[in-house]
């Protein structure tokens, strides 16, 4: 178990009395991709893969941190000029600094931490890292910060200390997760709602294409620009439109001649995707997992053909899923690499995974990663 590993490493490094043990999970997003910056909905859930940290205040103004999985150690102070060199340590430092900027008096601590979330696979190991420290410090030092602000602290850490200009979904999911529930987050108003997700007889499995998202940032900016172009066109007729989320297909149709074919397709994907999230919510309330799966395939099609953020490896994994009769499958995350998320009937699971790995190996010479996940609780104290 993760917490016993952390316990023994903490004790080996720092000795003395045990600290508090906390964990914060990674996340999946069932549906709702490229909707966040369009003011739409995302639909994440926390998973049963976590970052676990033991933390004990040390009575100094220094942090002494041991990253068990990397077998690496860092020590740093709590002033801005103490920013550590090591990338992993910046997540901890950033959380401390963002708390201080908000007026909380962070104190030095000793910590050992370890996780079982694959790094860089799109399951947000970084948000789990921020969330576990934000949650733990808030608890140990009794700051009384609410979970939403803790998520903002994690997000600001990525922005200001890790060079990643992310939205709030990942930290939100890690902090607000609930077993058996997904969360529909409205990225325009930040309102959220829980929906039941208990797919009995199904498994959720991620298949990692092992393609890294290298194209992602320049292509991402082009997609954002397309969305802005279409918003500007729609706005000339419907001034109240602020985001694509505010428009329906009918308004997009009205401006068809004012925008490029490419921009039109991209907006068509986004408007469809916002609607699909709502359709999936309805389906879940009825327990209609076939419908959920169908929407996942529609998303994959849209991301691949309209938004053009898939790649050959991801399309292959999606095709294999379809061929095996998997209920739902789509690329998860921004695209250009990473995982597909698959809703698979229990009895099909092993055959699908086998076929997916074989196809990726034979066609692309890549060894797929396979991660089974269960929707679980958010950040919490373990001991
Ligand atoms: P992800 O999609 O998993 O969030 P990122 O690139 O955003 O990928 O974050 C990965 C980074 O987070 C790693 O490079 C490392 O700095 C840090 N990290 C994640 N998991 C761990 C871990 N178990 N131990 C130490 N650092 C970690
Ligand atoms: Mg990350």
Coordinates of C-alpha atoms and ligand atoms in Angstrom, one line a residue:
X1 CA 0.0 0.0 0.0
X2 CA 1.1 3.5 -0.9
X3 CA 0.8 4.9 2.7
X4 CA 3.0 2.2 4.2
X5 CA 5.7 2.8 1.7
X6 CA 5.6 6.5 2.4
X7 CA 5.5 5.8 6.2
X8 CA 8.6 3.7 6.0
X9 CA 10.5 6.2 3.8
X10 CA 9.5 9.1 6.0
X11 CA 10.6 7.3 9.1
X12 CA 13.9 6.3 7.5
X13 CA 14.7 9.9 6.4
X14 CA 13.4 12.0 9.2
X15 CA 12.9 9.6 12.2
X16 CA 10.9 10.8 15.2
X17 CA 7.1 10.9 15.6
X18 CA 5.0 10.1 12.5
X19 CA 3.4 13.0 10.6
X20 CA -0.1 13.2 9.1
X21 CA -0.6 11.1 6.0
X22 CA -2.7 12.5 3.2
X23 CA -3.6 11.5 -0.3
X24 CA -5.0 13.3 -3.4
X25 CA -6.0 11.4 -6.6
X26 CA -5.5 11.9 -10.3
X27 CA -8.5 12.2 -12.6
X28 CA -10.2 11.2 -15.8
X29 CA -12.6 13.3 -17.9
X30 CA -15.4 11.3 -19.2
X31 CA -16.5 13.8 -21.8
X32 CA -16.1 17.6 -22.5
X33 CA -12.8 18.2 -24.3
X34 CA -11.7 21.6 -25.5
X35 CA -14.8 23.0 -23.9
X36 CA -13.1 24.7 -20.9
X37 CA -11.7 27.8 -22.8
X38 CA -15.0 28.0 -24.7
X39 CA -17.0 28.5 -21.5
X40 CA -18.5 25.1 -21.7
X41 CA -18.7 22.0 -19.4
X42 CA -16.2 19.4 -18.4
X43 CA -17.1 16.2 -16.7
X44 CA -14.2 14.8 -14.6
X45 CA -14.0 12.3 -11.8
X46 CA -11.3 11.4 -9.3
X47 CA -9.7 8.0 -9.7
X48 CA -8.2 5.3 -7.4
X49 CA -4.7 6.3 -8.2
X50 CA -3.2 8.9 -5.8
X51 CA -0.3 10.9 -4.6
X52 CA 0.3 10.0 -0.9
X53 CA 2.3 12.3 1.4
X54 CA 3.4 12.1 5.0
X55 CA 3.9 15.6 6.4
X56 CA 5.1 16.9 9.8
X57 CA 5.8 20.5 10.7
X58 CA 9.5 20.8 11.6
X59 CA 9.5 24.1 13.6
X60 CA 11.7 25.9 11.0
X61 CA 11.1 28.0 7.9
X62 CA 12.5 25.2 5.6
X63 CA 10.9 22.5 3.7
X64 CA 12.7 19.2 3.5
X65 CA 11.1 16.9 0.9
X66 CA 11.9 13.4 -0.2
X67 CA 10.4 12.3 -3.5
X68 CA 10.3 8.5 -3.0
X69 CA 9.5 7.5 -6.6
X70 CA 12.4 9.6 -8.0
X71 CA 14.6 8.8 -5.0
X72 CA 15.4 12.5 -4.9
X73 CA 15.7 15.0 -2.1
X74 CA 15.2 18.7 -2.0
X75 CA 15.4 21.4 0.7
X76 CA 14.2 24.9 0.3
X77 CA 13.1 28.0 2.2
X78 CA 9.8 29.8 1.9
X79 CA 10.7 33.1 0.3
X80 CA 10.3 33.8 -3.4
X81 CA 14.1 33.8 -3.9
X82 CA 14.3 30.2 -2.5
X83 CA 12.6 28.8 -5.6
X84 CA 14.1 25.3 -6.1
X85 CA 15.8 24.1 -9.3
X86 CA 14.2 20.7 -9.4
X87 CA 11.0 20.6 -11.3
X88 CA 9.1 18.3 -8.9
X89 CA 10.0 20.5 -5.9
X90 CA 8.5 23.6 -7.6
X91 CA 5.1 22.0 -7.2
X92 CA 5.5 22.0 -3.4
X93 CA 7.2 25.4 -3.3
X94 CA 4.5 26.9 -5.5
X95 CA 1.7 25.7 -3.2
X96 CA 3.5 27.2 -0.2
X97 CA 4.1 30.5 -2.0
X98 CA 0.5 30.7 -3.3
X99 CA -0.8 30.2 0.2
X100 CA 1.6 32.9 1.6
X101 CA 0.4 35.3 -1.1
X102 CA -3.1 34.8 0.1
X103 CA -2.0 35.8 3.6
X104 CA -1.6 32.3 5.2
X105 CA 1.5 31.8 7.4
X106 CA 3.0 28.6 6.0
X107 CA 5.6 26.9 8.3
X108 CA 8.4 24.6 7.4
X109 CA 7.8 20.9 7.2
X110 CA 9.3 17.5 6.5
X111 CA 7.7 15.3 3.9
X112 CA 8.1 12.1 2.0
X113 CA 5.7 11.4 -0.9
X114 CA 4.9 8.8 -3.5
X115 CA 2.2 8.2 -6.1
X116 CA 0.9 5.5 -8.5
X117 CA -0.5 7.9 -11.1
X118 CA 1.5 7.5 -14.3
X119 CA 3.5 10.7 -14.9
X120 CA 2.6 12.7 -18.0
X121 CA -0.1 10.3 -19.2
X122 CA -2.9 12.8 -18.9
X123 CA -4.2 11.6 -15.5
X124 CA -2.9 14.8 -13.9
X125 CA -0.2 13.5 -11.5
X126 CA 0.8 17.2 -11.2
X127 CA -2.6 18.3 -9.9
X128 CA -2.5 15.4 -7.4
X129 CA 0.8 16.6 -6.2
X130 CA -0.4 20.2 -5.7
X131 CA -3.6 19.1 -4.2
X132 CA -2.1 16.7 -1.6
X133 CA 0.1 19.5 -0.3
X134 CA -2.5 22.2 -0.4
X135 CA -5.0 20.0 1.4
X136 CA -2.4 18.8 4.0
X137 CA -1.0 22.2 4.8
X138 CA -4.5 23.6 5.1
X139 CA -5.4 20.8 7.5
X140 CA -2.3 20.8 9.6
X141 CA -2.1 24.6 10.0
X142 CA -5.9 25.0 10.2
X143 CA -6.1 27.8 7.7
X144 CA -9.7 27.0 6.9
X145 CA -9.3 27.5 3.2
X146 CA -12.2 26.0 1.2
X147 CA -11.7 23.3 -1.4
X148 CA -12.3 25.6 -4.3
X149 CA -9.6 28.0 -3.1
X150 CA -7.3 25.0 -2.6
X151 CA -7.9 24.2 -6.3
X152 CA -7.1 27.7 -7.3
X153 CA -3.8 27.5 -5.3
X154 CA -2.9 24.4 -7.3
X155 CA -3.8 26.0 -10.5
X156 CA -1.8 29.2 -9.7
X157 CA 1.2 26.9 -8.8
X158 CA 1.1 25.5 -12.3
X159 CA 0.8 29.0 -13.8
X160 CA 3.4 30.8 -11.7
X161 CA 6.0 28.1 -10.8
X162 CA 5.7 25.3 -13.4
X163 CA 5.1 27.2 -16.6
X164 CA 1.8 25.4 -17.4
X165 CA -1.2 27.6 -18.3
X166 CA -3.9 25.2 -17.3
X167 CA -7.6 25.5 -16.4
X168 CA -9.0 24.5 -13.1
X169 CA -10.5 21.1 -13.9
X170 CA -7.6 18.9 -12.7
X171 CA -7.2 20.4 -9.3
X172 CA -11.0 20.7 -8.9
X173 CA -11.4 17.0 -9.6
X174 CA -8.6 16.0 -7.3
X175 CA -10.1 18.0 -4.4
X176 CA -13.9 17.5 -5.0
X177 CA -13.9 13.9 -6.2
X178 CA -16.5 11.5 -4.8
X179 CA -16.7 7.7 -5.2
X180 CA -19.4 6.7 -7.6
X181 CA -19.8 10.2 -9.0
X182 CA -18.6 12.4 -11.8
X183 CA -18.7 16.2 -11.6
X184 CA -20.1 18.4 -14.2
X185 CA -18.2 21.7 -13.9
X186 CA -19.4 24.8 -15.8
X187 CA -16.3 26.5 -16.8
X188 CA -18.1 29.8 -17.3
X189 CA -19.7 30.1 -13.9
X190 CA -17.7 27.5 -12.0
X191 CA -20.9 25.9 -10.8
X192 CA -20.7 22.2 -10.4
X193 CA -23.0 19.3 -9.9
X194 CA -22.5 15.6 -9.1
X195 CA -23.9 12.9 -11.3
X196 CA -24.1 9.2 -10.5
X197 CA -21.5 7.0 -12.2
X198 CA -21.8 3.4 -11.2
X199 CA -21.3 1.4 -14.4
X200 CA -22.1 -2.1 -13.0
X201 CA -20.7 -4.7 -15.3
X202 CA -18.4 -2.3 -17.0
X203 CA -14.8 -1.2 -16.5
X204 CA -13.2 2.1 -17.3
X205 CA -9.8 1.5 -18.9
X206 CA -7.3 4.0 -20.2
X207 CA -5.0 2.9 -23.1
X208 CA -1.9 5.0 -23.4
X209 CA -0.7 5.4 -26.9
X210 CA 2.7 6.4 -25.5
X211 CA 2.7 9.3 -28.0
X212 CA 3.7 12.5 -26.3
X213 CA 1.8 15.7 -26.9
X214 CA 4.5 17.5 -28.7
X215 CA 2.5 19.4 -31.3
X216 CA 0.0 20.3 -28.7
X217 CA 0.8 23.9 -27.7
X218 CA 1.1 25.5 -31.2
X219 CA -1.9 23.6 -32.5
X220 CA -3.8 24.4 -29.4
X221 CA -3.3 28.1 -30.0
X222 CA -4.6 27.7 -33.5
X223 CA -7.7 26.0 -32.3
X224 CA -8.3 28.8 -29.8
X225 CA -8.0 31.4 -32.5
X226 CA -10.6 29.5 -34.7
X227 CA -13.0 29.6 -31.8
X228 CA -12.4 33.3 -31.3
X229 CA -13.0 34.0 -35.0
X230 CA -16.3 32.3 -34.9
X231 CA -17.4 34.0 -31.7
X232 CA -16.6 37.4 -33.3
X233 CA -18.7 36.5 -36.3
X234 CA -21.7 35.3 -34.2
X235 CA -21.3 38.4 -32.0
X236 CA -21.9 40.7 -35.0
X237 CA -25.5 39.3 -35.1
X238 CA -25.9 38.2 -31.5
X239 CA -23.9 40.6 -29.3
X240 CA -24.7 38.7 -26.1
X241 CA -22.5 35.8 -27.2
X242 CA -19.3 35.7 -25.2
X243 CA -18.2 32.1 -25.8
X244 CA -19.0 29.4 -28.3
X245 CA -20.9 27.7 -25.4
X246 CA -23.5 30.5 -25.7
X247 CA -24.3 29.6 -29.3
X248 CA -26.2 26.8 -30.8
X249 CA -25.8 25.2 -34.3
X250 CA -28.4 27.5 -35.7
X251 CA -26.3 30.6 -34.9
X252 CA -23.2 28.9 -36.3
X253 CA -25.2 28.2 -39.5
X254 CA -26.1 31.9 -39.8
X255 CA -22.4 32.9 -40.1
X256 CA -21.2 30.0 -42.3
X257 CA -20.3 32.4 -45.1
X258 CA -18.4 34.7 -42.8
X259 CA -15.9 32.2 -41.5
X260 CA -13.4 29.8 -43.1
X261 CA -14.4 26.2 -43.6
X262 CA -11.8 25.2 -41.0
X263 CA -13.1 27.6 -38.4
X264 CA -16.6 26.4 -39.0
X265 CA -15.7 22.7 -38.5
X266 CA -13.9 23.6 -35.3
X267 CA -16.8 25.5 -33.9
X268 CA -19.1 22.7 -35.0
X269 CA -17.1 20.3 -32.8
X270 CA -17.2 22.6 -29.8
X271 CA -20.9 23.4 -29.9
X272 CA -21.6 19.7 -30.4
X273 CA -19.3 18.8 -27.5
X274 CA -21.0 21.2 -25.1
X275 CA -24.3 19.6 -26.0
X276 CA -22.9 16.0 -25.6
X277 CA -21.8 16.7 -22.0
X278 CA -25.4 17.6 -21.2
X279 CA -26.7 14.5 -23.1
X280 CA -24.3 12.3 -21.1
X281 CA -25.6 13.7 -17.8
X282 CA -29.1 12.9 -18.8
X283 CA -28.1 9.4 -19.9
X284 CA -26.4 8.8 -16.5
X285 CA -29.4 9.8 -14.6
X286 CA -31.3 7.1 -16.5
X287 CA -28.4 4.6 -16.1
X288 CA -28.2 4.4 -19.9
X289 CA -24.5 3.5 -20.4
X290 CA -25.0 2.6 -24.1
X291 CA -25.9 6.2 -24.7
X292 CA -22.9 7.4 -22.7
X293 CA -20.7 5.2 -24.9
X294 CA -22.3 6.4 -28.1
X295 CA -21.5 10.0 -27.1
X296 CA -17.9 9.1 -26.4
X297 CA -17.5 7.7 -29.9
X298 CA -19.1 10.9 -31.3
X299 CA -16.6 13.0 -29.3
X300 CA -13.7 10.9 -30.8
X301 CA -15.0 11.4 -34.3
X302 CA -15.3 15.2 -33.7
X303 CA -11.9 15.5 -32.2
X304 CA -10.4 13.5 -35.0
X305 CA -12.2 14.9 -38.0
X306 CA -13.6 18.3 -37.1
X307 CA -11.2 19.6 -34.4
X308 CA -8.3 17.6 -35.8
X309 CA -6.5 17.0 -32.6
X310 CA -6.1 13.2 -32.9
X311 CA -3.3 11.2 -34.4
X312 CA -2.9 7.9 -36.2
X313 CA -2.1 5.9 -33.0
X314 CA -5.2 7.3 -31.1
X315 CA -7.5 6.6 -34.2
X316 CA -6.2 3.1 -34.3
X317 CA -7.0 2.5 -30.6
X318 CA -10.5 3.9 -31.2
X319 CA -11.0 1.6 -34.2
X320 CA -9.9 -1.4 -32.2
X321 CA -12.4 -0.5 -29.5
X322 CA -15.2 -0.2 -32.1
X323 CA -14.2 -3.5 -33.7
X324 CA -14.2 -5.3 -30.3
X325 CA -17.6 -4.0 -29.5
X326 CA -16.4 -1.7 -26.7
X327 CA -19.3 0.4 -25.4
X328 CA -17.6 3.8 -25.6
X329 CA -14.1 5.0 -26.6
X330 CA -12.5 8.3 -27.3
X331 CA -9.2 10.2 -27.0
X332 CA -9.0 11.9 -23.6
X333 CA -7.3 15.2 -22.9
X334 CA -6.2 17.8 -25.4
X335 CA -5.2 15.3 -28.1
X336 CA -2.1 14.7 -30.3
X337 CA -1.2 11.8 -28.0
X338 CA -1.9 10.5 -24.5
X339 CA -4.6 8.0 -23.7
X340 CA -8.0 6.8 -25.0
X341 CA -10.6 6.4 -22.3
X342 CA -12.8 3.3 -22.8
X343 CA -16.0 2.1 -21.2
X344 CA -15.8 -1.6 -21.6
X345 CA -18.1 -4.5 -20.6
X346 CA -16.4 -6.6 -18.0
X347 CA -16.4 -9.7 -20.2
X348 CA -14.8 -7.8 -23.1
X349 CA -12.1 -6.2 -21.1
X350 CA -9.2 -8.6 -21.5
X351 CA -9.8 -9.3 -25.2
X352 CA -10.0 -5.5 -25.9
X353 CA -6.9 -4.7 -24.0
X354 CA -5.0 -7.6 -25.7
X355 CA -6.1 -6.5 -29.2
X356 CA -5.4 -2.8 -28.5
X357 CA -1.8 -3.6 -27.3
X358 CA -1.2 -5.9 -30.2
X359 CA -2.5 -3.4 -32.8
X360 CA -0.3 -0.6 -31.5
X361 CA 2.7 -2.9 -31.3
X362 CA 2.2 -4.2 -34.9
X363 CA 1.4 -1.0 -36.6
X364 CA 3.5 1.5 -34.7
X365 CA 6.0 -0.5 -32.7
X366 CA 4.8 1.0 -29.4
X367 CA 4.1 -0.8 -26.2
X368 CA 0.7 0.6 -24.9
X369 CA 0.2 1.5 -21.2
X370 CA -3.0 0.2 -19.7
X371 CA -4.6 1.7 -16.6
X372 CA -7.8 0.4 -15.1
X373 CA -9.5 3.1 -13.0
X374 CA -12.4 3.3 -10.6
X375 CA -14.1 6.6 -9.7
X376 CA -13.1 7.4 -6.2
X377 CA -12.9 10.0 -3.4
X378 CA -11.0 13.3 -3.6
X379 CA -8.2 14.6 -1.4
X380 CA -8.4 13.4 2.2
X381 CA -6.4 12.6 5.3
X382 CA -5.5 8.9 5.5
X383 CA -4.1 8.7 9.0
Ligands
LIG1 P1 0.5 15.0 -15.8 O1 -0.3 14.9 -17.0 O2 0.7 13.6 -15.1 O3 0.0 16.0 -14.8 P2 2.7 16.8 -15.9 O4 3.8 16.9 -16.9 O5 1.8 18.0 -15.8 O6 1.9 15.5 -16.3 O7 3.3 16.6 -14.5 C1 4.3 15.6 -14.3 C2 5.3 16.2 -13.3 O8 4.8 16.2 -12.0 C3 6.6 15.4 -13.2 O9 7.5 15.8 -14.2 C4 7.1 15.7 -11.8 O10 7.8 16.9 -11.8 C5 5.8 15.8 -11.0 N1 5.4 14.5 -10.5 C6 4.3 13.8 -10.8 N2 4.3 12.7 -10.1 C7 5.3 12.7 -9.3 C8 5.9 11.7 -8.3 N3 5.3 10.6 -8.1 N4 7.0 12.1 -7.7 C9 7.7 13.3 -8.0 N5 7.2 14.2 -8.9 C10 6.1 13.9 -9.5
LIG2 MG1 -0.2 18.1 -15.3

